[in-house]
Coordinates of C-alpha atoms in Angstrom, one line a residue:
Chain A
X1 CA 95.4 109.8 114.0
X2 CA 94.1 113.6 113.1
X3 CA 93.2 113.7 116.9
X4 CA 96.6 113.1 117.9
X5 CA 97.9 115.9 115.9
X6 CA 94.8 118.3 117.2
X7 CA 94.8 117.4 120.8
X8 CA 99.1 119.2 120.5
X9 CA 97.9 121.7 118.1
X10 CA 94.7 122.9 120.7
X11 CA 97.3 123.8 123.3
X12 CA 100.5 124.5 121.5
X13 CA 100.2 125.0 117.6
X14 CA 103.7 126.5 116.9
X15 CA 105.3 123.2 118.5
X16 CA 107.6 121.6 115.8
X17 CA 105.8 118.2 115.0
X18 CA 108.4 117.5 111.8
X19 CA 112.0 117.8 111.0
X20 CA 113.8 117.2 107.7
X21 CA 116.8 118.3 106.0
X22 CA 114.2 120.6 103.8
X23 CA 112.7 122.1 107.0
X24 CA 110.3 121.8 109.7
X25 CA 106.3 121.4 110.1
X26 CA 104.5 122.4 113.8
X27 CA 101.0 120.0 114.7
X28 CA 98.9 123.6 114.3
X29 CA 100.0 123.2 110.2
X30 CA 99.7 119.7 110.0
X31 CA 96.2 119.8 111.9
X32 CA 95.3 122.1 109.4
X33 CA 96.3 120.2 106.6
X34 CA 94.9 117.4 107.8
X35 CA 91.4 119.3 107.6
X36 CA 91.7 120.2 103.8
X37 CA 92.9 116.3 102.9
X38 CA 90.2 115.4 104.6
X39 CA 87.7 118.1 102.9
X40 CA 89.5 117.3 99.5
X41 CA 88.8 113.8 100.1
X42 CA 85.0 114.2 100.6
X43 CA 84.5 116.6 98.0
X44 CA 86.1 114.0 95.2
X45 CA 84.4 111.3 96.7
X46 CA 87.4 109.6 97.6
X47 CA 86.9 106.4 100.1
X48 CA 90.1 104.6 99.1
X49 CA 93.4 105.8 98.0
X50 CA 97.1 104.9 98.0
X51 CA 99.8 107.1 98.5
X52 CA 103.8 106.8 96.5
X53 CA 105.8 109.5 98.9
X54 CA 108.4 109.1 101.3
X55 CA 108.6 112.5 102.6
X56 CA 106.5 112.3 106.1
X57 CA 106.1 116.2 106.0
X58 CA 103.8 115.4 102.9
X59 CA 102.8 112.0 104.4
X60 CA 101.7 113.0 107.7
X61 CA 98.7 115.1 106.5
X62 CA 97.6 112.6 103.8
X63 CA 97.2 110.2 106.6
X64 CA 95.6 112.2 109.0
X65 CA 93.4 113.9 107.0
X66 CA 92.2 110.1 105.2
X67 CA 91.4 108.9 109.1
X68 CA 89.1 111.8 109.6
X69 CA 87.3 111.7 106.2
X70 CA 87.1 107.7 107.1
X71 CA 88.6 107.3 104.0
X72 CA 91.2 104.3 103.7
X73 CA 94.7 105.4 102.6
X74 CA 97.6 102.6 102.0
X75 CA 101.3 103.7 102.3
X76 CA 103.3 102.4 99.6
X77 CA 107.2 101.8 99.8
X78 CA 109.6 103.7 97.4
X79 CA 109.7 100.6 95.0
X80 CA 110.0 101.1 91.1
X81 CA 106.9 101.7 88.7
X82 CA 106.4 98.1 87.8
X83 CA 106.4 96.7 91.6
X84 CA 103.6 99.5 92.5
X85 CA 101.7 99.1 89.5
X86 CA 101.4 95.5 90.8
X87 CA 100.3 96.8 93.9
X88 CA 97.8 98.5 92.2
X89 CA 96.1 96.0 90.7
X90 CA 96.6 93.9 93.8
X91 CA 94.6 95.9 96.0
X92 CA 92.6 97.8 93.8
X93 CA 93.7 101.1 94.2
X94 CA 91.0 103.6 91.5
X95 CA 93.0 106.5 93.1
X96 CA 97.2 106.7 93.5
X97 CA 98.3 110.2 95.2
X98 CA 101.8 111.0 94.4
X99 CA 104.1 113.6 93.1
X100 CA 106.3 111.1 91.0
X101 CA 107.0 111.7 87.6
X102 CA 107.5 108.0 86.8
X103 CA 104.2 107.0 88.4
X104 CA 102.1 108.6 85.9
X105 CA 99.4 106.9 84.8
X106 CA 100.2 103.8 87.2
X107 CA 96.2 104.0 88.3
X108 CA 93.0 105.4 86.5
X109 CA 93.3 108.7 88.5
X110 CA 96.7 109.7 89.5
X111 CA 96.9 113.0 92.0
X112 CA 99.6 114.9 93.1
X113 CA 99.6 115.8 96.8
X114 CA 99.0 119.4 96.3
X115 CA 95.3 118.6 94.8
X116 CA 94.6 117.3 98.7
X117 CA 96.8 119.0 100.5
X118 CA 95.5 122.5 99.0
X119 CA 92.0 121.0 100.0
X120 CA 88.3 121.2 98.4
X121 CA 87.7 123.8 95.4
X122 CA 84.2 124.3 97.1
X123 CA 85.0 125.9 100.5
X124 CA 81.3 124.7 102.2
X125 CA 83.2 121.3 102.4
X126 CA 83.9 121.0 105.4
X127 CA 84.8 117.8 107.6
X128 CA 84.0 117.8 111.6
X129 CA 86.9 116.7 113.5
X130 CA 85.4 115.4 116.1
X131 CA 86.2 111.9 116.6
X132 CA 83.9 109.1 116.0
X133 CA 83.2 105.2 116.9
X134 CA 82.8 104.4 113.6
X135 CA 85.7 102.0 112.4
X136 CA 88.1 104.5 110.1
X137 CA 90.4 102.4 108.1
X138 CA 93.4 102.3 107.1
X139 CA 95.6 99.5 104.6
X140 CA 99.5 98.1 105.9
X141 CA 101.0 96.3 103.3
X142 CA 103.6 93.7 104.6
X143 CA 107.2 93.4 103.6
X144 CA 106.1 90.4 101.2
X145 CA 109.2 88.0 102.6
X146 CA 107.1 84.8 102.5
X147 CA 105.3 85.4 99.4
X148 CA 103.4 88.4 98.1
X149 CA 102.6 91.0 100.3
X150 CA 99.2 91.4 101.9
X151 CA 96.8 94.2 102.8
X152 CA 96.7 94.2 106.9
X153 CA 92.7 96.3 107.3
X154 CA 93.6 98.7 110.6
X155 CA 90.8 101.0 112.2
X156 CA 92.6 104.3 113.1
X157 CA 90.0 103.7 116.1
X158 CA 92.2 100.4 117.7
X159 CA 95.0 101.8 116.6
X160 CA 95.2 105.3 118.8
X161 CA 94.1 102.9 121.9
X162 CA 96.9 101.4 121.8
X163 CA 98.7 104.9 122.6
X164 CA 96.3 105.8 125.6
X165 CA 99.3 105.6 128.0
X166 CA 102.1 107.3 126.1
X167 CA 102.6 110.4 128.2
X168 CA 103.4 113.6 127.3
X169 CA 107.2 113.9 125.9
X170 CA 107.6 117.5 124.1
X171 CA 111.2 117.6 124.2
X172 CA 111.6 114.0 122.9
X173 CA 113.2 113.9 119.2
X174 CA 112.1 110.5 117.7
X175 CA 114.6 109.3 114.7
X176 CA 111.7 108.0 111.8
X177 CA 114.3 104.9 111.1
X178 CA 110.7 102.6 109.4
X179 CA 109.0 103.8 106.3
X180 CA 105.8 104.6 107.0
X181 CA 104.4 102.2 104.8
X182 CA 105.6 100.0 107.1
X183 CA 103.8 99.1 110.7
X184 CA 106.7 99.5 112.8
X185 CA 107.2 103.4 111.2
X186 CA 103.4 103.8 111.8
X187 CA 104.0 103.2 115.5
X188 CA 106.6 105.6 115.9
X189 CA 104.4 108.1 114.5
X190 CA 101.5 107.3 116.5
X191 CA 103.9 107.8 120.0
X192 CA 105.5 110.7 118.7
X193 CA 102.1 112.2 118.2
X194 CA 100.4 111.2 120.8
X195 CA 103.4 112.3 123.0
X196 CA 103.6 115.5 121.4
X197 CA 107.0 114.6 120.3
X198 CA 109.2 116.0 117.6
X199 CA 109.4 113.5 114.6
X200 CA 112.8 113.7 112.8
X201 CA 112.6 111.9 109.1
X202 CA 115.5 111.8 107.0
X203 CA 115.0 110.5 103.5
X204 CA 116.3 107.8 102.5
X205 CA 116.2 106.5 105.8
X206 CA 119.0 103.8 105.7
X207 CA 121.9 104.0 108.7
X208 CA 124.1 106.2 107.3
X209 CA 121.2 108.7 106.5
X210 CA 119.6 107.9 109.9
X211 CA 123.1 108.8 111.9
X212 CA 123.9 111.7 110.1
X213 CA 120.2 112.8 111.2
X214 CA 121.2 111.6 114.6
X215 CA 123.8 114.2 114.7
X216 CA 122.7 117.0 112.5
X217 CA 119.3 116.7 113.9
X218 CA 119.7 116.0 117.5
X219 CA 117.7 112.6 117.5
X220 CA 117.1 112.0 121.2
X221 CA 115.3 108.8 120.8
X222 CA 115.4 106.0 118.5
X223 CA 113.4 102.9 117.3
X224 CA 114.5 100.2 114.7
X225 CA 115.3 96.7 113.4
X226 CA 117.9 95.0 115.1
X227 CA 119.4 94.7 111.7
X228 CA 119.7 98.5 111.1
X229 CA 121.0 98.8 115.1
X230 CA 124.1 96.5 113.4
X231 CA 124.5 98.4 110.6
X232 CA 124.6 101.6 112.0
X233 CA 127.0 101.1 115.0
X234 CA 129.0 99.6 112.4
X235 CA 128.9 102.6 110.6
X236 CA 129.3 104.9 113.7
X237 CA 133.1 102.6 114.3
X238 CA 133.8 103.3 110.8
X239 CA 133.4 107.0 110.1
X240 CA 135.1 107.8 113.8
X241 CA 132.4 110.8 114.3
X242 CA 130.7 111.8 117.2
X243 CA 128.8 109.2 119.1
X244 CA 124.8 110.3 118.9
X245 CA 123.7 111.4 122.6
X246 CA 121.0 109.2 122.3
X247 CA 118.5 108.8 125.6
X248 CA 116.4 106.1 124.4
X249 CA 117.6 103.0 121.8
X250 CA 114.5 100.8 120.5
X251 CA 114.5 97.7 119.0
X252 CA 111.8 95.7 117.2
X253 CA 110.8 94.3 114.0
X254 CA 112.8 91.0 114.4
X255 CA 114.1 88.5 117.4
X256 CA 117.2 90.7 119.0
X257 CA 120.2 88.7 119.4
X258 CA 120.9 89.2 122.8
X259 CA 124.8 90.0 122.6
X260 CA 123.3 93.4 120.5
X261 CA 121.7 94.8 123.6
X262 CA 125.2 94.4 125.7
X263 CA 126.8 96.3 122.5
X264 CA 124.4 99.0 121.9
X265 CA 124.3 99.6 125.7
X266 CA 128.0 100.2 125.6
X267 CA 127.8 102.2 122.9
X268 CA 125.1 104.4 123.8
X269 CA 125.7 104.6 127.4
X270 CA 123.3 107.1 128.7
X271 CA 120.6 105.7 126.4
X272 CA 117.7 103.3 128.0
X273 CA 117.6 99.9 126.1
X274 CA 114.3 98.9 125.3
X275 CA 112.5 96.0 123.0
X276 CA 109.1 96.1 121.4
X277 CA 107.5 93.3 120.2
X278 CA 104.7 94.0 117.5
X279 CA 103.5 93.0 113.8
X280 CA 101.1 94.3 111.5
X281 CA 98.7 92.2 112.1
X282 CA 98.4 92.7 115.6
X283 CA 99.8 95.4 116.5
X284 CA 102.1 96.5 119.5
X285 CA 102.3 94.8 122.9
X286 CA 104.3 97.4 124.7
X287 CA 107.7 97.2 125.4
X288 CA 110.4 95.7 127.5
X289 CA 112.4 98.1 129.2
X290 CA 114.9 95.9 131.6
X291 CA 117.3 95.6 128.7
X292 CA 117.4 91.6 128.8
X293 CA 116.8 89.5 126.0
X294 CA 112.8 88.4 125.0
X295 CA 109.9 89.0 126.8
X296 CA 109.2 88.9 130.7
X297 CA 106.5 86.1 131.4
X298 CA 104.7 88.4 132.8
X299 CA 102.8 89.0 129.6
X300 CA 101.1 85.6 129.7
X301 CA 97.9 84.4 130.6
X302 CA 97.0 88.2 131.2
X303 CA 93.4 87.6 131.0
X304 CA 90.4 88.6 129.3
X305 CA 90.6 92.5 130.8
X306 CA 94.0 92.9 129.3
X307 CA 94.1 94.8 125.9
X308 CA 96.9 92.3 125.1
X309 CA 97.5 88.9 125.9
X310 CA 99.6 86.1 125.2
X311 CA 99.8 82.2 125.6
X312 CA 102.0 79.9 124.2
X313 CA 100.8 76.6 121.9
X314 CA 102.9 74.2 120.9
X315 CA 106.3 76.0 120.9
X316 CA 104.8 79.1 119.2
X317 CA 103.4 82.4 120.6
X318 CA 99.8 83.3 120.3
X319 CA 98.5 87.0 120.7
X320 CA 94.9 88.5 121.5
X321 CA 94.9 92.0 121.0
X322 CA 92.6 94.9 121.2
X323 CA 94.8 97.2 119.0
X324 CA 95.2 94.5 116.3
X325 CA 93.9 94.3 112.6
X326 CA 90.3 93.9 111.3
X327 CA 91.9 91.2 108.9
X328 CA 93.4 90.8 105.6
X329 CA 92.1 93.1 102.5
X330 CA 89.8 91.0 99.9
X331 CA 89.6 88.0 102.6
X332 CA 86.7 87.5 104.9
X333 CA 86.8 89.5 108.1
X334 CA 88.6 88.2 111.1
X335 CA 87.2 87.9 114.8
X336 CA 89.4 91.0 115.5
X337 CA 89.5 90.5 118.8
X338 CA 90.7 86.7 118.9
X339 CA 93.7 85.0 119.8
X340 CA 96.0 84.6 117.0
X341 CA 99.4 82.6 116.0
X342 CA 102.5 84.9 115.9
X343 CA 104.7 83.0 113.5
X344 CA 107.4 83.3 116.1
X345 CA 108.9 80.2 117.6
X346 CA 109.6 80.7 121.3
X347 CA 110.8 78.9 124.9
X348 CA 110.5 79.6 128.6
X349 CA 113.9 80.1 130.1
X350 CA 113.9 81.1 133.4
X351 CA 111.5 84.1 133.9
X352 CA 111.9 85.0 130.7
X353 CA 110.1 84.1 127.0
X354 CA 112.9 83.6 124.3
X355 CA 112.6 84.2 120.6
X356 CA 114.0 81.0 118.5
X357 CA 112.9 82.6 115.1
X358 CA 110.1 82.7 112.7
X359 CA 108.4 79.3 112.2
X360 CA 108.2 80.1 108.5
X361 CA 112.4 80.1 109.3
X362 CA 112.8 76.6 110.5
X363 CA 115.1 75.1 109.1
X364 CA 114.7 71.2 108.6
X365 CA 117.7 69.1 108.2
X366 CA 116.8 65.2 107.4
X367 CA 113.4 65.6 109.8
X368 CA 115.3 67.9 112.4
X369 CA 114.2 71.0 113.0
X370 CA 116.5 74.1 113.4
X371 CA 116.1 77.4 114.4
X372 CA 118.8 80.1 112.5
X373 CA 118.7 82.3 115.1
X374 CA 120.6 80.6 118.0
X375 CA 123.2 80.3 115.5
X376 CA 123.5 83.2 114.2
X377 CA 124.2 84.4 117.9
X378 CA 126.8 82.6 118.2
X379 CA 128.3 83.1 115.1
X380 CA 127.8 86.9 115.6
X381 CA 130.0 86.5 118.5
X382 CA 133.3 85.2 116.6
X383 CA 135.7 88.2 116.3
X384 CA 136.3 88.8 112.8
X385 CA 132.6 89.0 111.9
X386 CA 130.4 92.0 111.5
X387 CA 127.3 90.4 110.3
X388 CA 125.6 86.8 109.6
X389 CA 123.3 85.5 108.2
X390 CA 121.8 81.7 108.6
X391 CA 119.1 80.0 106.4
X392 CA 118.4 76.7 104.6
X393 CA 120.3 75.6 101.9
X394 CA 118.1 72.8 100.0
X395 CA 120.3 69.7 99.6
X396 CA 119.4 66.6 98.1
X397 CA 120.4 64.3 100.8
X398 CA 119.0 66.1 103.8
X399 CA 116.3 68.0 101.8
X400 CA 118.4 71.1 103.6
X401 CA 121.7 72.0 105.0
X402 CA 122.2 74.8 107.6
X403 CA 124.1 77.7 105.9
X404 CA 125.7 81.0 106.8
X405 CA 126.5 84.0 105.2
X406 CA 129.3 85.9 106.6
X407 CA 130.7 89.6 106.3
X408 CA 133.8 89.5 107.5
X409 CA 136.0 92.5 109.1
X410 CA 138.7 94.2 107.1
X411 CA 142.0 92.9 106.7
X412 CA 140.4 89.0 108.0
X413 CA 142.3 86.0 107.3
X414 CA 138.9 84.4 106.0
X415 CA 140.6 80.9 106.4
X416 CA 141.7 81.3 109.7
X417 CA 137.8 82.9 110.4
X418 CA 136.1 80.1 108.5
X419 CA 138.0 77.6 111.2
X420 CA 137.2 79.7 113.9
X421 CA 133.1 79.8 112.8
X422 CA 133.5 75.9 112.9
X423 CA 135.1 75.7 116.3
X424 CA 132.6 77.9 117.9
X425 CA 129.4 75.4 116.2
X426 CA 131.2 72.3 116.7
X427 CA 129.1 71.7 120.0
X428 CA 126.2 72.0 118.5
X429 CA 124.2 68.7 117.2
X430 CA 125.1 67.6 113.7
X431 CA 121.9 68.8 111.6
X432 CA 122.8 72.5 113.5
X433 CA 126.4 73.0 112.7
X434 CA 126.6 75.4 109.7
X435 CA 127.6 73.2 106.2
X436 CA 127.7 75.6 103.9
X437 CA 130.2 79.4 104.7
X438 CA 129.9 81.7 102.4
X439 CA 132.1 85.0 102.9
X440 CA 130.2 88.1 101.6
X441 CA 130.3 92.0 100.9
X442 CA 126.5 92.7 102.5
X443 CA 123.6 90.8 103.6
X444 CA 120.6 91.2 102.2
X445 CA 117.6 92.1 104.2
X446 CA 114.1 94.1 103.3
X447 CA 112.3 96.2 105.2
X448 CA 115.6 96.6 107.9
X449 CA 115.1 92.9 108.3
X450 CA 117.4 89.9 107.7
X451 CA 116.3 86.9 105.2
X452 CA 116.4 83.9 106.6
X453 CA 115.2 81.5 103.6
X454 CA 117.6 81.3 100.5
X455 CA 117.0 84.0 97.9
Chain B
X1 CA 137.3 76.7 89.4
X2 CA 137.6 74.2 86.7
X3 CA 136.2 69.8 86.7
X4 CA 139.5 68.6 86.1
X5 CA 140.0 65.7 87.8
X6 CA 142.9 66.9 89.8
X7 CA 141.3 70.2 90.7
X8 CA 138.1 68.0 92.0
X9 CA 140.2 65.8 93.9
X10 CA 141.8 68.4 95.8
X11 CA 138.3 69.5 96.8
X12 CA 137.9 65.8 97.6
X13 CA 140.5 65.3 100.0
X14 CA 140.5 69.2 101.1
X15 CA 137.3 68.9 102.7
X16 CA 137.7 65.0 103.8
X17 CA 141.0 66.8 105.3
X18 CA 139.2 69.9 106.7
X19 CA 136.3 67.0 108.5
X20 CA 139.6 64.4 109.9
X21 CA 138.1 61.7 108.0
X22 CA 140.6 61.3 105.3
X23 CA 141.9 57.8 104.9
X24 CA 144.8 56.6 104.9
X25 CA 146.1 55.6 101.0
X26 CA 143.0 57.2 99.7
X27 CA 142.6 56.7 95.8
X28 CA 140.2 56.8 93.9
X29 CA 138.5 53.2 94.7
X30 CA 138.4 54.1 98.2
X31 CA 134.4 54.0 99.3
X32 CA 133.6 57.2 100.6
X33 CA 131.3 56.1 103.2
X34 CA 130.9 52.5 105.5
X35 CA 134.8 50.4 105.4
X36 CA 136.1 54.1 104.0
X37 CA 136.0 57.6 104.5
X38 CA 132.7 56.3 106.7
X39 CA 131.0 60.0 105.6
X40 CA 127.4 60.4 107.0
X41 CA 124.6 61.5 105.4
X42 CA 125.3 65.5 106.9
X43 CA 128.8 65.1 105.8
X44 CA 127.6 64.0 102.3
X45 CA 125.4 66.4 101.7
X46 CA 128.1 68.9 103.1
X47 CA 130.6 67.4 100.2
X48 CA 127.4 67.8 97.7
X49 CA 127.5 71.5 98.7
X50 CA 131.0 71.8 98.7
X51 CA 131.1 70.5 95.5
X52 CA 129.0 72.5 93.9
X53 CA 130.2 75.5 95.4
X54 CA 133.6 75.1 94.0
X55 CA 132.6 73.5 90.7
X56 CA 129.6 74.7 89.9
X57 CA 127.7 71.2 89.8
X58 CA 127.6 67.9 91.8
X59 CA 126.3 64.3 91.6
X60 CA 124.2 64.3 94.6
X61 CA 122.1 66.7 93.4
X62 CA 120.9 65.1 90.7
X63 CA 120.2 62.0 92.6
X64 CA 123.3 59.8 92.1
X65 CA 125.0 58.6 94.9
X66 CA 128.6 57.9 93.9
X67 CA 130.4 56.0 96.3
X68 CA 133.9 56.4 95.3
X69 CA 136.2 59.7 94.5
X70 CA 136.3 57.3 90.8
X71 CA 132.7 57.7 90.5
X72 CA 132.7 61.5 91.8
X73 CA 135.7 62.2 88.8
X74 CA 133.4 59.9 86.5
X75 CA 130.3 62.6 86.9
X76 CA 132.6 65.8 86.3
X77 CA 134.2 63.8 83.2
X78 CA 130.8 63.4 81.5
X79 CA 129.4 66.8 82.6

């Protein structure tokens, strides 16, 4: 990561790597920064460490400078004190760096960024930036939707591979729309630096916050969840303001309903549409840039000189990467190199491979199995609806039920809608037609990402 | 919305309504599934959801079976 930021700062220092509402940071500062982290770090002794900030000006540094010392930092989300003291104790973190009030105390030493960003006390500590081959780790949490989250073991090493062919893009302005505690925002930071990109990082970073950024800001480029995409074009027809002159809209995190890309096309119509498909665990595969729904079967049955390859077994999408993770913190280490199950249920249509939704999503209805996401396409389709949501009900004759949760449009006759939702499932076999309609204000998601399972 | 036993036959004979399987004359004797309203097992458990939506509880889910709208009214009335 710090060789990212140094490779920009060597030739331009004074290029703008950062942009908030509080200001602006250039690689040349954040290199340097980087350097003292890294010398704090190795003064104190410091191999592991979490970190409670949002602000990526702050971030950015504390990262960087933890993959040169080769010490392993973890990212936590802006959650309250009790869910990261949990964390805490989950993955044994001695040292928590934040500049929250309401985290003091939260781990035996508690720092506040200044005491690494200001660098070691002794100035002979200093750290040589020259890359090594030695693994430097770092710690993603997951988002925790099937169960507690886990610690995903990266090596700064794999992951900058996976940006050798981003090419240079200074006058690229990338919209930080993930946390960075989160993979996906981690990839975004890794192109943007190793393009030499400008980073723009709103905080919070919800739709509204991310369009206002998009116009105040003059966001050029753009990568999130197809959840937030909904939410924030939603939000763009609402307020009547200026459409963003966006040149590049990104979508990843979660199967893309393919009616979305038609929409976000016409509403950004000078922006490329494009789809990346990665997970923490192992890490991006590139993207899809044609603008079509799923994957081109192209990336199958590469073979063993691809850095990424994919087969599918039994209905479900298997992965061998040379970017992905070392395996999970406080389990045994993982052949990282390996093929892997996605989780992701998937068919061959045509040329194309087609996401049918997480396996951990299936829904089974008296021993048939049902995907939500084919549904929720359709439904997503009936005027009158702004967002859906499908999952398993548990029900006592089927064991489940398919249900939907629906947001309805202003001024909706929700009787009328609720027969039109009907008409447009009533082709579909019994176990897959929705049984349960619920009309409702939001849906939840975490992380930018829809539920499917019942909360 | 309350468990009296009008309120829970409107929900009854709404949703037997809202599927077309309402028959004709149907009381409160009339089965609910075979030589009746001739509900399926997806239809049932959508009633059992309906149900307990709008009422807050329902017999199927705690493993009766009631095979009547009588039966159904029965469960609310000793809820």
């Amino acid at each position: 990561m710090d060789e990212l930021l140094r490779r920009v700062a060597a030739v331009d220092p004074a290029r703008v790597a950062v942009v908030t509402h509080d200001g602006t940071r250039t690689y040349g500062q954040l290199a340097d920064d980087a350097l003292r982290v890294a010398a704090a770090l190795t003064e104190r002794g410091i191999r592991r460490f979490a970190i409670a900030e949002v602000e990526a000006a702050a971030v950015l540094p504390l990262l960087a400078g933890a993959s040169l010392a080769g010490a392993e930092a973890c990212q936590y989300p802006p959650d309250a004190p009790d869910d990261l003291r949990s964390l805490v104790e989950r993955f044994d973190h001695d040292v928590l760096v934040t500049d929250r009030d309401d985290l003091a105390g939260l781990a035996p030493q508690v720092l506040g960024t200044g005491a690494l960003l200001g660098g070691a006390s002794d100035p002979s500590v200093v750290v040589d930036p020259t890359p090594t081959d030695d693994v430097r780790p770092h710690l993603v949490l997951t988002t925790g939707t099937t169960g507690a989250p886990r610690g995903v073991r990266h090596d700064w090493n794999r992951l900058v591979r996976g940006t050798a062919r981003v090419r240079p893009a200074p006058d690229e302005r990338w919209l930080l729309a993930f946390g960075l505690h989160q993979f996906a925002g981690l990839q975004v930071l890794l192109h943007v630096a190793a393009a030499g990109s400008v980073l723009v990082a709103p905080a919070p970073r919800r739709p509204v916050e991310g369009l206002e950024a998009m116009r105040a800001l003059g966001v050029t480029h753009a990568s999130a969840t197809p959840t937030y995409w909904r939410f924030l074009v939603a939000q763009l027809r609402s307020d009547g303001g200026p459409v963003p002159a966006l040149r590049q809209v990104t979508l990843g995190g979660e199967a893309i309903p393919g009616p979305l890309l038609g929409e976000l096309r016409a509403t950004f119509p000078d922006a490329a549409v494009s789809q990346v498909y990665a997970a923490s665990e192992f890490g991006s595969t590139g993207s899809m840039r044609d603008g079509r729904p799923g994957l081109s079967i192209d990336v199958l049955d590469r073979g063993d000189d691809a850095d990424v390859d994919m087969r599918i077994v039994d209905g479900e999408l298997w992965i061998r990467s040379r970017t992905g993770m070392l395996g999970y913190h406080g389990e045994p280490p993982i052949e990282a190199d390996g093929w892997r199950a996605t989780g992701d249920r998937v068919e061959i249509e045509g040329d194309r491979v087609l996401f049918r939704g997480r396996t951990s999503e299936i829904i089974n209805v008296g021993g048939v199995k049902v995907h939500p996401l084919p549904i929720e396409e359709r439904v997503a389709a009936v005027d009158g609806v702004v967002m859906a949501r499908v999952y398993g009900r548990p029900n006592a004759m089927t064991g489940a039920i398919v249900a939907l949760e629906v947001v309805a449009a202003p001024g909706t006759d929700e009787a009328e809608l609720k027969t039109a939702l009907k008409a447009a499932c009533a082709d579909l076999v019994p176990a897959s037609r929705p049984r349960s309609i619920t009309f409702v204000d939001e849906i939840v998601t975490t992380g930018s990402k829809i539920l499917r399972r019942e909360l | 919305m309350s468990t009296a036993p009008a309120d829970v036959q409107k929900t009854v004979t709404d949703f037997l309504t809202s599927i077309e399987k309402l028959p004709e004359g149907f009381g409160t004797d009339t089965p609910l599934y075979a030589d009746g309203a001739e509900l399926d097992s997806l239809e049932t458990a959508e009633l059992s959801a309906t149900l307990e939506d709008v009422h807050g509880s329902d017999p199927y889910s705690i493993g009766e079976m009631p095979q009547t709208l009588g039966e159904i009214l029965a469960f609310y009335a000793g809820a």
